[in-house]
Each structure stands twice: as C-alpha cells, then as structure tokens.
C-alpha cells in the first residue's frame, strides 16, 4: 500500500509549519524523516495520520483519494501513529492501555473478559520482543517500556502503514535494538514504516529512504545509501557541523566537592554507592534501565531517601525530604519525561521557566523582571516560540526540552541534575545544549549527567561512572579513554 502526499501546506496562526512538501511512502519500505526541531516532521506525520488537516495539498492511499478527518478514520484505512509524547494512563493496566479505545470488544454481558484481553495484549507485545508481561503493574515500568506499550497499541490495529514520531527517544539501548528489529520485521511483512529520529545511526541502520525538512520546507530526499551523514546534518541545519558537536573539556585541577554520595543503599535501587561531583565538573553515569543512574538523581532531588549512608551538599549534610527542598538548596533537575515531570504543557513558556523561582518585588510577582529573565534565557538557549505567553504545548519537542533547561538555569543552580538532556532534540539544538552545559561547568556549576546516549556521555563527561544493578561497576577518571564497547561490557 503506497501513500502519496503532494504540495502539503500547513499554518498555525502566523507560523508556517509546512510549505509545499511532497512525500511518497511505499510498501515494504522504511522511510525516515529528519530535520531540526520545528522543521515540520511531526506536523507532516500528524497530517498523514489524520491528526491534523492540511490547509492545501492532496493525498492518495493505494491510488484512491485519502483525506481522513481524524486518526480513527486513518486507522480504518490501515494507517496508525505513535505520538512523540507519552500517552500512557497510569491508572490502567498494560493490556487496558494497549486496547484503550476498544475495551468494549472484550466485554460480554457487561463483564470484562480479562483473560482474552491480556492474551491479545501479550501477543502484540511479543510480536516485537518488547519483553513486557501484561501482568506487570504499570507503575513498575520505566518510560522506555511505556513507549513500547504505545507501539503495541498502534500495532494492535494491524496497520499497513505505521508512523513513529521519535518513538526511540524514551528507549534504552536494548529497547532501541528491539524496536529496530520490529521495524525490520514489519517491513518484511510488506508494511510501510515512516519514523522521525534525531539519531542518524538509527536512520542508517533501518531506513531505505529519507526525507529532510528544514523550516517547513523540503530540503532533500534520497536513498539512505546514497547520502553521507555529514551532508544530512548540513542540510538539516544549513551549515557544516562535522567535528564540532562537543565543546572541548576543561583542563583544571579538581575544585571543592559540591555533592557527596557516601555509601548509600536503597533496597532494590542502590547498593553501597559512593560518588562525588566537584564544582566545575561534569560527571556522567552510564547504565541500562534500572541500573541505578536515575535512582542517584532521585536521591539528590529528595524523591528517594537513603536507607543506609548519607549525602552532603558542600560542607553540610544533605537530606532533602521532597524536591522543593532540593530546588531551594540550589539543586536543579531536568527529568527524563519533560511533559510529565518537567513542565505544564498548558502553561505559558514564561510561567514554566520562572516556576521554580518566581521573581518578586515587594512581595509581589515581578512581571517585568520575569519577562527580562525569560527573554535572556530564550536567547541563550535559542528557544523558538512566537512569544513568552504562548502555551508550551504549541512548541516542538526540542523547544520543550529547552524550556525545561531554562527553568533549571533560572534558579542559578550550584548542582545541575540532567536525565537525558537532549532526548528528542535535533543535532543543531543538541550542540547548543552541550555548549550551555559546558559553559555552566566552566562557571563553577557541578553537573551530574545520566544519559542513554553513550556518545553524549563520552563527549561531555569529565569523569564517567558505569552502573549495573544499583552498584558502580567502574569509573573512568579524567583523562581516561572511555569507548562504547568497554562501557557496554561494564553495563551488562
């Protein structure tokens, strides 16, 4: 089944999201969409999947006119979409989340046929080796596993065309490998798969063709085998960025310790962890999901309490009872789930950035200072927003990530905790974020970085700890050479 879209145009107010874009998706083919945040990738997928209506242009599916009014109509035509942001309902079970819009199908005489529901859900999960049992409580699963459930939800419609909007952004290494394997299997079954990704390694591994968008315009289309990664990046950002991804690391003697984790254990999460983070230093933590990196961040933010051992912030004992106490102590946190934990999507850009420390004058909210602060941080991080009052849900994923980072910077932190800071961010924005993180370290901020992106950890970290099963298995000291193969060996 071939889907063709021609001369697609789409505006949101004064913002041009797509301008005269055409694309063809063929059966038995994997098609990648790449481009900077705000380039129009997600908008194009949403139009193809019926979630948005184009202003102009036409679409054909299997040589017939195709103009779905919504995603349900698109699904009836065999087209399914996995959205960029997490859409899991934590109050429901795994199986209920997969069949959330068709639960009545498993009801008889007013009673839910749970065995049939769970059997169908497990079959879909097993079809792409998700490694998730439907009997597992949804609260025990991590973000990567939640994303796998969303993919299973789309596959449960038995689509002929599947759209994945940055589906790997929340996945760990093993989960990404499983998803790429699933994409290959879907292609082998004759499906057309189109996906958005900011990781060219994923594109070159599974895609047959790619389309490059820039500022809503078509910047190129090619067979993946015929175009070099450097040229893809150059067309995406409009300049050559080869060799300039990570800023140079500082060469300085260790400064004072800002965070000291001293022999901390938490049942099922951490086991006798000892870790120091110095002023002006970026310390990275590598590991598989559940390895312990996120637990260390939760510990420093007051989400998790040590059962044994202690923490120190500077020269003082540190035992925050909740995140608010950590923020007031000068500890800022960029979480892995930006829309679930990092910001309130219906609030404005300004409200989200100043949320943790609102500027005040004579006891009242200082609107003028807030606008000055947001203007300065917006320029520093190159946030693309029509105006500070616009709701965050109108922004692209990468710009949402920058808003969360701006919120962290607004409190002038002494310790910055980062959980996958460039998740869902294009290469151009990633370079900007790396520059800001390194600049903060040079200004004396202590940075603790957890990431699923090993090149990111290697390129940014002054020291790198590798965790497995809640323990630190190995630490690469400043000056040590850390390579992906060695890190993975310690992780697994």
Short mmCIF file of C-alpha atoms in Angstrom, two decimals:
data_model
loop_
_atom_site.label_atom_id
_atom_site.label_comp_id
_atom_site.label_asym_id
_atom_site.label_seq_id
_atom_site.Cartn_x
_atom_site.Cartn_y
_atom_site.Cartn_z
CA UNK A 1 0.00 0.00 0.00
CA UNK A 2 1.52 3.31 -1.15
CA UNK A 3 0.72 6.67 0.44
CA UNK A 4 1.44 9.80 -1.57
CA UNK A 5 1.15 13.38 -0.30
CA UNK A 6 1.64 16.27 -2.72
CA UNK A 7 2.14 20.01 -2.16
CA UNK A 8 1.13 19.92 1.51
CA UNK A 9 0.85 23.30 3.25
CA UNK A 10 0.04 23.94 6.90
CA UNK A 11 -0.04 27.09 9.04
CA UNK A 12 -0.64 27.57 12.75
CA UNK A 13 -1.58 31.24 13.03
CA UNK A 14 1.33 33.21 11.58
CA UNK A 15 3.68 30.23 11.80
CA UNK A 16 4.29 28.26 8.60
CA UNK A 17 4.69 24.62 9.65
CA UNK A 18 4.87 23.10 6.14
CA UNK A 19 5.31 24.76 2.77
CA UNK A 20 4.72 22.79 -0.46
CA UNK A 21 6.00 19.47 0.92
CA UNK A 22 5.57 16.24 -1.03
CA UNK A 23 6.41 12.70 0.06
CA UNK A 24 5.80 9.14 -1.10
CA UNK A 25 5.74 6.14 1.26
CA UNK A 26 5.95 2.76 -0.44
CA UNK A 27 5.08 -0.71 0.78
CA UNK A 28 7.89 -2.91 2.06
CA UNK A 29 9.97 0.19 2.79
CA UNK A 30 11.23 2.13 5.82
CA UNK A 31 11.21 5.89 5.36
CA UNK A 32 12.95 8.26 7.81
CA UNK A 33 12.04 11.91 8.37
CA UNK A 34 14.87 14.06 9.70
CA UNK A 35 15.27 17.75 10.44
CA UNK A 36 15.73 20.25 13.23
CA UNK A 37 13.12 20.73 15.94
CA UNK A 38 10.31 22.78 14.47
CA UNK A 39 11.17 21.72 10.91
CA UNK A 40 7.69 20.22 10.41
CA UNK A 41 8.38 16.50 10.81
CA UNK A 42 5.75 15.82 13.46
CA UNK A 43 3.22 18.03 11.69
CA UNK A 44 3.69 16.08 8.47
CA UNK A 45 3.20 12.73 10.23
CA UNK A 46 0.12 14.05 12.03
CA UNK A 47 -1.40 15.15 8.70
CA UNK A 48 -0.66 11.78 7.10
CA UNK A 49 -2.23 10.03 10.11
CA UNK A 50 -5.37 12.20 10.27
CA UNK A 51 -4.46 14.03 13.48
CA UNK A 52 -4.22 17.36 11.57
CA UNK A 53 -5.87 18.62 8.39
CA UNK A 54 -3.67 20.25 5.73
CA UNK A 55 -4.51 23.76 4.53
CA UNK A 56 -3.65 22.81 0.95
CA UNK A 57 -2.45 19.78 -0.95
CA UNK A 58 -3.74 16.30 -1.66
CA UNK A 59 -3.11 12.75 -0.52
CA UNK A 60 -3.69 9.36 -2.16
CA UNK A 61 -3.67 5.94 -0.49
CA UNK A 62 -3.42 2.93 -2.81
CA UNK A 63 -4.27 5.27 -5.72
CA UNK A 64 -7.52 6.38 -4.04
CA UNK A 65 -8.26 9.80 -2.57
CA UNK A 66 -7.24 9.91 1.10
CA UNK A 67 -8.41 12.69 3.43
CA UNK A 68 -9.02 11.30 6.94
CA UNK A 69 -10.94 13.55 9.31
CA UNK A 70 -9.26 12.02 12.37
CA UNK A 71 -6.91 9.25 13.47
CA UNK A 72 -9.74 6.73 13.84
CA UNK A 73 -10.66 7.11 10.17
CA UNK A 74 -6.98 6.77 9.27
CA UNK A 75 -6.76 3.59 11.36
CA UNK A 76 -9.72 2.15 9.47
CA UNK A 77 -7.69 2.73 6.30
CA UNK A 78 -4.71 0.88 7.81
CA UNK A 79 -2.67 3.91 8.96
CA UNK A 80 -1.52 4.16 12.60
CA UNK A 81 0.53 6.75 14.50
CA UNK A 82 2.67 6.53 17.65
CA UNK A 83 2.87 10.03 19.11
CA UNK A 84 6.06 11.70 20.29
CA UNK A 85 4.98 12.38 23.86
CA UNK A 86 3.95 9.71 26.36
CA UNK A 87 0.19 8.97 26.32
CA UNK A 88 0.02 6.14 28.87
CA UNK A 89 -2.74 6.23 31.51
CA UNK A 90 -1.04 5.10 34.76
CA UNK A 91 -4.41 4.19 36.29
CA UNK A 92 -4.93 1.39 33.75
CA UNK A 93 -3.22 -1.96 33.27
CA UNK A 94 -0.78 -2.76 30.47
CA UNK A 95 -3.45 -4.58 28.48
CA UNK A 96 -6.03 -1.83 29.03
CA UNK A 97 -3.58 0.79 27.75
CA UNK A 98 -2.97 -1.21 24.58
CA UNK A 99 -6.68 -1.62 23.80
CA UNK A 100 -7.82 1.58 25.49
CA UNK A 101 -10.14 2.60 22.66
CA UNK A 102 -11.55 -0.91 22.07
CA UNK A 103 -12.13 -2.32 25.53
CA UNK A 104 -15.78 -2.97 24.67
CA UNK A 105 -14.53 -5.61 22.26
CA UNK A 106 -13.54 -7.71 25.29
CA UNK A 107 -16.78 -7.20 27.24
CA UNK A 108 -19.55 -9.78 27.47
CA UNK A 109 -22.81 -9.26 29.33
CA UNK A 110 -21.29 -6.21 30.99
CA UNK A 111 -18.25 -8.09 32.31
CA UNK A 112 -14.67 -7.63 31.09
CA UNK A 113 -13.14 -10.81 29.69
CA UNK A 114 -9.72 -10.18 31.19
CA UNK A 115 -8.06 -13.38 30.04
CA UNK A 116 -8.94 -12.67 26.43
CA UNK A 117 -7.83 -9.03 26.79
CA UNK A 118 -4.50 -9.96 28.36
CA UNK A 119 -3.90 -12.77 25.87
CA UNK A 120 -4.42 -10.39 22.93
CA UNK A 121 -2.21 -7.71 24.50
CA UNK A 122 0.59 -10.18 25.25
CA UNK A 123 0.50 -11.41 21.68
CA UNK A 124 1.05 -7.89 20.35
CA UNK A 125 3.88 -7.20 22.81
CA UNK A 126 5.60 -10.46 21.92
CA UNK A 127 5.33 -9.69 18.20
CA UNK A 128 8.21 -7.22 18.53
CA UNK A 129 10.01 -8.72 21.55
CA UNK A 130 9.04 -5.91 23.92
CA UNK A 131 10.00 -8.03 26.93
CA UNK A 132 6.94 -6.84 28.91
CA UNK A 133 4.47 -9.09 30.69
CA UNK A 134 0.89 -7.84 30.83
CA UNK A 135 0.71 -8.95 34.46
CA UNK A 136 3.33 -6.34 35.43
CA UNK A 137 1.98 -3.27 37.20
CA UNK A 138 2.19 -0.18 35.01
CA UNK A 139 3.84 1.76 37.85
CA UNK A 140 6.77 -0.68 37.85
CA UNK A 141 7.65 0.03 34.22
CA UNK A 142 10.00 2.77 33.06
CA UNK A 143 9.45 5.35 30.32
CA UNK A 144 11.03 3.16 27.66
CA UNK A 145 8.64 0.35 28.48
CA UNK A 146 5.70 2.77 28.41
CA UNK A 147 6.73 3.76 24.89
CA UNK A 148 6.80 0.08 23.90
CA UNK A 149 3.20 -0.21 25.14
CA UNK A 150 2.23 2.72 22.91
CA UNK A 151 3.87 1.00 19.94
CA UNK A 152 1.93 -2.16 20.79
CA UNK A 153 -1.26 -0.06 20.86
CA UNK A 154 -0.58 1.08 17.28
CA UNK A 155 0.32 -2.42 16.10
CA UNK A 156 -2.89 -3.79 17.62
CA UNK A 157 -4.76 -2.04 14.79
CA UNK A 158 -2.90 -4.29 12.33
CA UNK A 159 -1.82 -1.30 10.20
CA UNK A 160 -0.36 -1.41 6.71
CA UNK A 161 1.39 1.93 7.31
CA UNK A 162 2.91 2.76 10.69
CA UNK A 163 4.19 6.20 11.73
CA UNK A 164 6.62 6.50 14.66
CA UNK A 165 7.20 10.06 15.87
CA UNK A 166 10.51 9.88 17.76
CA UNK A 167 9.46 6.56 19.23
CA UNK A 168 13.03 5.73 20.33
CA UNK A 169 13.55 8.98 22.28
CA UNK A 170 12.48 7.33 25.57
CA UNK A 171 14.06 3.93 24.95
CA UNK A 172 17.22 2.37 26.37
CA UNK A 173 19.82 0.57 24.28
CA UNK A 174 18.15 -2.83 24.40
CA UNK A 175 14.71 -1.34 23.77
CA UNK A 176 16.00 0.59 20.74
CA UNK A 177 17.52 -2.61 19.36
CA UNK A 178 14.19 -4.40 19.92
CA UNK A 179 12.26 -1.63 18.16
CA UNK A 180 14.62 -1.55 15.18
CA UNK A 181 14.26 -5.32 14.97
CA UNK A 182 10.48 -4.87 14.99
CA UNK A 183 10.70 -2.28 12.21
CA UNK A 184 12.64 -4.75 10.07
CA UNK A 185 10.05 -7.44 10.77
CA UNK A 186 7.20 -5.09 9.82
CA UNK A 187 8.97 -4.21 6.59
CA UNK A 188 9.43 -7.91 5.82
CA UNK A 189 5.65 -8.32 6.23
CA UNK A 190 5.16 -5.70 3.50
CA UNK A 191 4.33 -2.74 5.72
CA UNK A 192 5.41 0.82 5.11
CA UNK A 193 7.09 2.32 8.18
CA UNK A 194 7.87 6.01 8.47
CA UNK A 195 9.68 7.32 11.53
CA UNK A 196 11.14 10.52 12.90
CA UNK A 197 14.51 10.27 14.61
CA UNK A 198 17.32 12.59 15.62
CA UNK A 199 19.80 9.70 15.72
CA UNK A 200 21.30 9.09 12.30
CA UNK A 201 22.68 5.76 13.49
CA UNK A 202 19.06 4.55 13.68
CA UNK A 203 18.30 6.02 10.27
CA UNK A 204 21.26 4.39 8.55
CA UNK A 205 20.57 1.07 10.27
CA UNK A 206 16.96 0.51 9.17
CA UNK A 207 15.80 3.18 6.69
CA UNK A 208 15.71 2.68 2.94
CA UNK A 209 14.91 6.31 2.09
CA UNK A 210 14.84 9.58 3.95
CA UNK A 211 13.24 12.98 3.62
CA UNK A 212 14.94 16.07 5.06
CA UNK A 213 12.88 19.04 6.26
CA UNK A 214 14.12 22.48 7.24
CA UNK A 215 11.90 25.32 8.48
CA UNK A 216 8.83 23.63 6.98
CA UNK A 217 10.41 23.21 3.55
CA UNK A 218 11.61 20.11 1.74
CA UNK A 219 15.42 20.19 1.96
CA UNK A 220 16.04 16.92 0.16
CA UNK A 221 15.03 13.30 -0.35
CA UNK A 222 17.36 10.41 -1.08
CA UNK A 223 18.10 6.74 -0.67
CA UNK A 224 19.98 6.38 2.60
CA UNK A 225 22.82 4.50 0.91
CA UNK A 226 23.40 7.46 -1.43
CA UNK A 227 23.89 10.26 1.12
CA UNK A 228 26.53 10.76 3.81
CA UNK A 229 25.59 11.62 7.41
CA UNK A 230 27.60 14.85 7.21
CA UNK A 231 25.51 16.01 4.24
CA UNK A 232 22.28 15.09 6.05
CA UNK A 233 23.32 17.21 9.05
CA UNK A 234 24.38 20.08 6.80
CA UNK A 235 21.01 20.12 5.00
CA UNK A 236 19.17 19.95 8.34
CA UNK A 237 20.92 22.90 9.98
CA UNK A 238 22.15 24.82 6.94
CA UNK A 239 25.84 24.57 7.83
CA UNK A 240 28.66 22.05 8.18
CA UNK A 241 28.81 20.83 11.79
CA UNK A 242 31.23 17.93 11.39
CA UNK A 243 33.81 17.81 14.14
CA UNK A 244 32.07 20.46 16.28
CA UNK A 245 29.49 18.52 18.29
CA UNK A 246 31.06 18.54 21.75
CA UNK A 247 32.82 21.57 23.24
CA UNK A 248 36.37 20.98 24.50
CA UNK A 249 36.67 19.68 28.03
CA UNK A 250 38.19 21.94 30.67
CA UNK A 251 41.68 21.13 31.89
CA UNK A 252 41.70 22.19 35.53
CA UNK A 253 42.51 20.64 38.91
CA UNK A 254 39.55 19.36 40.97
CA UNK A 255 37.66 22.07 42.87
CA UNK A 256 35.59 21.66 46.04
CA UNK A 257 33.09 18.84 46.28
CA UNK A 258 29.50 20.01 45.75
CA UNK A 259 27.68 16.66 46.05
CA UNK A 260 28.96 13.67 48.01
CA UNK A 261 27.08 10.38 47.96
CA UNK A 262 28.60 8.35 50.77
CA UNK A 263 28.00 4.57 50.87
CA UNK A 264 24.29 4.92 50.09
CA UNK A 265 21.97 1.95 49.76
CA UNK A 266 18.26 1.79 48.94
CA UNK A 267 16.58 -1.61 48.75
CA UNK A 268 16.12 -2.68 45.14
CA UNK A 269 17.61 0.54 43.74
CA UNK A 270 21.11 1.33 45.06
CA UNK A 271 23.79 -0.76 46.70
CA UNK A 272 26.66 0.90 48.60
CA UNK A 273 27.09 3.79 46.14
CA UNK A 274 29.94 6.27 46.67
CA UNK A 275 30.15 9.19 44.26
CA UNK A 276 31.50 12.77 44.35
CA UNK A 277 30.70 15.65 42.00
CA UNK A 278 33.03 18.68 42.11
CA UNK A 279 32.39 22.30 41.25
CA UNK A 280 33.05 22.91 37.55
CA UNK A 281 32.87 19.22 36.72
CA UNK A 282 30.54 17.11 34.57
CA UNK A 283 30.16 13.59 35.95
CA UNK A 284 28.34 11.13 33.73
CA UNK A 285 26.54 7.93 34.73
CA UNK A 286 26.06 5.15 32.18
CA UNK A 287 23.92 2.05 32.64
CA UNK A 288 20.93 0.10 31.46
CA UNK A 289 17.40 0.97 32.57
CA UNK A 290 17.21 0.28 36.30
CA UNK A 291 21.00 0.22 36.60
CA UNK A 292 20.97 2.97 39.21
CA UNK A 293 21.66 6.25 37.41
CA UNK A 294 18.13 7.60 37.70
CA UNK A 295 17.99 6.47 41.33
CA UNK A 296 21.06 8.62 42.11
CA UNK A 297 19.29 11.63 40.57
CA UNK A 298 16.14 10.90 42.58
CA UNK A 299 18.29 10.66 45.70
CA UNK A 300 19.79 14.10 45.10
CA UNK A 301 16.32 15.57 44.42
CA UNK A 302 14.69 14.23 47.57
CA UNK A 303 12.44 11.80 45.70
CA UNK A 304 14.33 8.83 47.14
CA UNK A 305 15.61 8.58 50.73
CA UNK A 306 18.75 6.59 51.64
CA UNK A 307 18.19 3.61 53.92
CA UNK A 308 21.90 3.49 54.65
CA UNK A 309 24.63 6.06 54.06
CA UNK A 310 24.46 9.84 53.78
CA UNK A 311 24.58 12.73 51.33
CA UNK A 312 26.42 16.03 51.64
CA UNK A 313 25.89 19.25 49.68
CA UNK A 314 29.03 21.31 50.00
CA UNK A 315 30.24 21.11 53.61
CA UNK A 316 26.79 20.34 55.03
CA UNK A 317 24.82 17.15 55.48
CA UNK A 318 22.09 16.99 52.83
CA UNK A 319 18.79 15.19 53.36
CA UNK A 320 16.01 16.82 51.28
CA UNK A 321 12.57 15.46 52.18
CA UNK A 322 11.00 16.50 48.88
CA UNK A 323 12.02 18.13 45.57
CA UNK A 324 11.03 21.63 46.70
CA UNK A 325 13.69 21.46 49.41
CA UNK A 326 16.26 20.46 46.78
CA UNK A 327 15.33 23.36 44.49
CA UNK A 328 15.60 25.79 47.42
CA UNK A 329 19.04 24.37 48.21
CA UNK A 330 20.25 25.24 44.69
CA UNK A 331 19.76 21.82 43.10
CA UNK A 332 18.03 21.91 39.71
CA UNK A 333 16.66 18.86 37.92
CA UNK A 334 15.90 18.22 34.26
CA UNK A 335 13.78 15.00 34.28
CA UNK A 336 13.61 12.33 31.61
CA UNK A 337 9.89 12.94 30.95
CA UNK A 338 9.65 16.62 30.05
CA UNK A 339 5.86 16.82 29.67
CA UNK A 340 5.07 14.57 32.63
CA UNK A 341 7.56 15.96 35.15
CA UNK A 342 9.45 18.87 33.63
CA UNK A 343 6.73 21.37 32.73
CA UNK A 344 3.00 22.00 32.49
CA UNK A 345 2.11 21.91 28.80
CA UNK A 346 -0.95 24.16 29.12
CA UNK A 347 1.07 26.86 30.91
CA UNK A 348 2.98 29.52 29.01
CA UNK A 349 6.67 29.47 28.23
CA UNK A 350 7.17 32.29 30.74
CA UNK A 351 5.22 30.57 33.52
CA UNK A 352 7.17 27.35 33.11
CA UNK A 353 10.60 28.98 33.05
CA UNK A 354 10.09 31.06 36.22
CA UNK A 355 8.03 28.39 38.02
CA UNK A 356 10.77 27.12 40.33
CA UNK A 357 11.84 30.59 41.47
CA UNK A 358 9.36 33.35 40.55
CA UNK A 359 10.95 36.84 40.63
CA UNK A 360 9.39 39.04 43.29
CA UNK A 361 9.35 42.74 44.10
CA UNK A 362 7.92 43.97 47.40
CA UNK A 363 6.43 40.52 47.94
CA UNK A 364 4.58 40.55 44.61
CA UNK A 365 5.32 38.69 41.38
CA UNK A 366 7.63 40.91 39.29
CA UNK A 367 6.22 40.62 35.77
CA UNK A 368 8.78 42.96 34.24
CA UNK A 369 11.72 41.01 35.69
CA UNK A 370 10.13 37.73 34.63
CA UNK A 371 9.95 38.93 31.03
CA UNK A 372 13.57 40.09 31.18
CA UNK A 373 14.70 36.73 32.57
CA UNK A 374 12.76 34.73 30.00
CA UNK A 375 14.00 36.91 27.15
CA UNK A 376 17.60 36.39 28.25
CA UNK A 377 17.25 32.63 28.71
CA UNK A 378 15.29 32.28 25.47
CA UNK A 379 18.10 33.98 23.58
CA UNK A 380 20.77 31.94 25.35
CA UNK A 381 19.08 28.63 24.54
CA UNK A 382 17.63 29.77 21.19
CA UNK A 383 14.09 28.79 22.13
CA UNK A 384 11.76 29.10 19.14
CA UNK A 385 8.46 30.48 20.46
CA UNK A 386 6.19 33.13 18.97
CA UNK A 387 6.09 34.99 22.30
CA UNK A 388 6.64 34.22 26.03
CA UNK A 389 2.90 33.92 26.62
CA UNK A 390 2.36 31.06 24.18
CA UNK A 391 1.32 27.72 25.70
CA UNK A 392 4.14 25.16 25.78
CA UNK A 393 2.03 22.52 24.07
CA UNK A 394 2.35 24.60 20.87
CA UNK A 395 6.14 24.07 20.82
CA UNK A 396 8.14 21.29 19.21
CA UNK A 397 9.68 18.60 21.41
CA UNK A 398 13.15 20.10 21.23
CA UNK A 399 11.92 23.54 22.24
CA UNK A 400 10.00 21.99 25.13
CA UNK A 401 13.29 20.47 26.29
CA UNK A 402 14.94 23.89 26.11
CA UNK A 403 12.15 25.39 28.22
CA UNK A 404 12.79 22.80 30.94
CA UNK A 405 16.53 23.54 30.80
CA UNK A 406 15.77 27.26 31.01
CA UNK A 407 13.72 26.58 34.16
CA UNK A 408 16.79 24.90 35.64
CA UNK A 409 19.08 27.79 34.68
CA UNK A 410 16.68 30.37 36.10
CA UNK A 411 17.39 29.23 39.67
CA UNK A 412 21.17 29.72 39.19
CA UNK A 413 21.92 26.20 40.48
CA UNK A 414 25.06 25.05 42.26
CA UNK A 415 24.24 21.46 41.26
CA UNK A 416 22.51 20.58 37.97
CA UNK A 417 20.99 17.11 37.56
CA UNK A 418 20.36 16.04 33.96
CA UNK A 419 18.37 13.00 32.87
CA UNK A 420 18.83 12.58 29.10
CA UNK A 421 19.04 16.35 28.42
CA UNK A 422 18.95 16.00 24.62
CA UNK A 423 16.20 13.37 24.37
CA UNK A 424 14.11 14.18 21.30
CA UNK A 425 16.40 17.06 20.30
CA UNK A 426 17.90 17.59 16.84
CA UNK A 427 21.65 17.77 16.23
CA UNK A 428 21.73 21.56 15.92
CA UNK A 429 19.86 22.11 19.20
CA UNK A 430 21.91 19.36 20.81
CA UNK A 431 25.11 21.24 20.05
CA UNK A 432 23.63 24.38 21.63
CA UNK A 433 22.62 22.46 24.77
CA UNK A 434 26.08 20.87 25.03
CA UNK A 435 27.63 24.33 24.80
CA UNK A 436 25.39 25.65 27.57
CA UNK A 437 26.14 22.67 29.84
CA UNK A 438 29.89 23.07 29.37
CA UNK A 439 29.65 26.83 29.94
CA UNK A 440 27.78 26.22 33.20
CA UNK A 441 30.53 23.86 34.33
CA UNK A 442 33.17 26.45 33.47
CA UNK A 443 31.22 28.91 35.63
CA UNK A 444 31.53 26.51 38.58
CA UNK A 445 28.27 24.57 38.44
CA UNK A 446 28.55 20.88 39.34
CA UNK A 447 26.77 18.72 36.74
CA UNK A 448 25.57 15.13 37.19
CA UNK A 449 24.50 13.64 33.85
CA UNK A 450 22.55 10.43 33.23
CA UNK A 451 22.00 9.51 29.59
CA UNK A 452 21.15 6.56 27.37
CA UNK A 453 23.28 8.17 24.65
CA UNK A 454 26.80 6.79 25.08
CA UNK A 455 28.49 9.22 22.63
CA UNK A 456 26.88 12.04 24.63
CA UNK A 457 28.26 10.69 27.89
CA UNK A 458 31.71 10.17 26.43
CA UNK A 459 31.78 13.58 24.73
CA UNK A 460 30.56 15.61 27.71
CA UNK A 461 31.74 13.86 30.87
CA UNK A 462 34.93 14.78 32.67
CA UNK A 463 34.54 11.58 34.69
CA UNK A 464 32.23 8.68 33.88
CA UNK A 465 30.75 6.09 36.25
CA UNK A 466 29.19 2.90 34.89
CA UNK A 467 26.40 1.35 36.99
CA UNK A 468 24.83 -2.09 36.97
CA UNK A 469 22.30 -3.49 39.39
CA UNK A 470 22.47 -0.42 41.60
CA UNK A 471 26.25 -0.57 42.01
CA UNK A 472 29.08 1.40 40.42
CA UNK A 473 30.99 -1.18 38.41
CA UNK A 474 33.72 1.08 37.07
CA UNK A 475 34.71 4.75 36.98
CA UNK A 476 36.66 6.35 34.15
CA UNK A 477 38.79 9.09 35.70
CA UNK A 478 39.54 12.41 33.99
CA UNK A 479 41.92 11.71 31.13
CA UNK A 480 40.94 8.04 30.80
CA UNK A 481 39.81 6.87 27.38
CA UNK A 482 36.24 5.59 27.53
CA UNK A 483 34.88 3.79 24.47
CA UNK A 484 31.39 2.42 23.87
CA UNK A 485 32.48 -1.24 23.78
CA UNK A 486 34.17 -1.04 27.17
CA UNK A 487 31.27 0.87 28.73
CA UNK A 488 28.72 -1.67 27.46
CA UNK A 489 30.83 -4.51 28.88
CA UNK A 490 30.63 -2.97 32.36
CA UNK A 491 26.91 -2.16 31.91
CA UNK A 492 25.94 -5.71 31.06
#
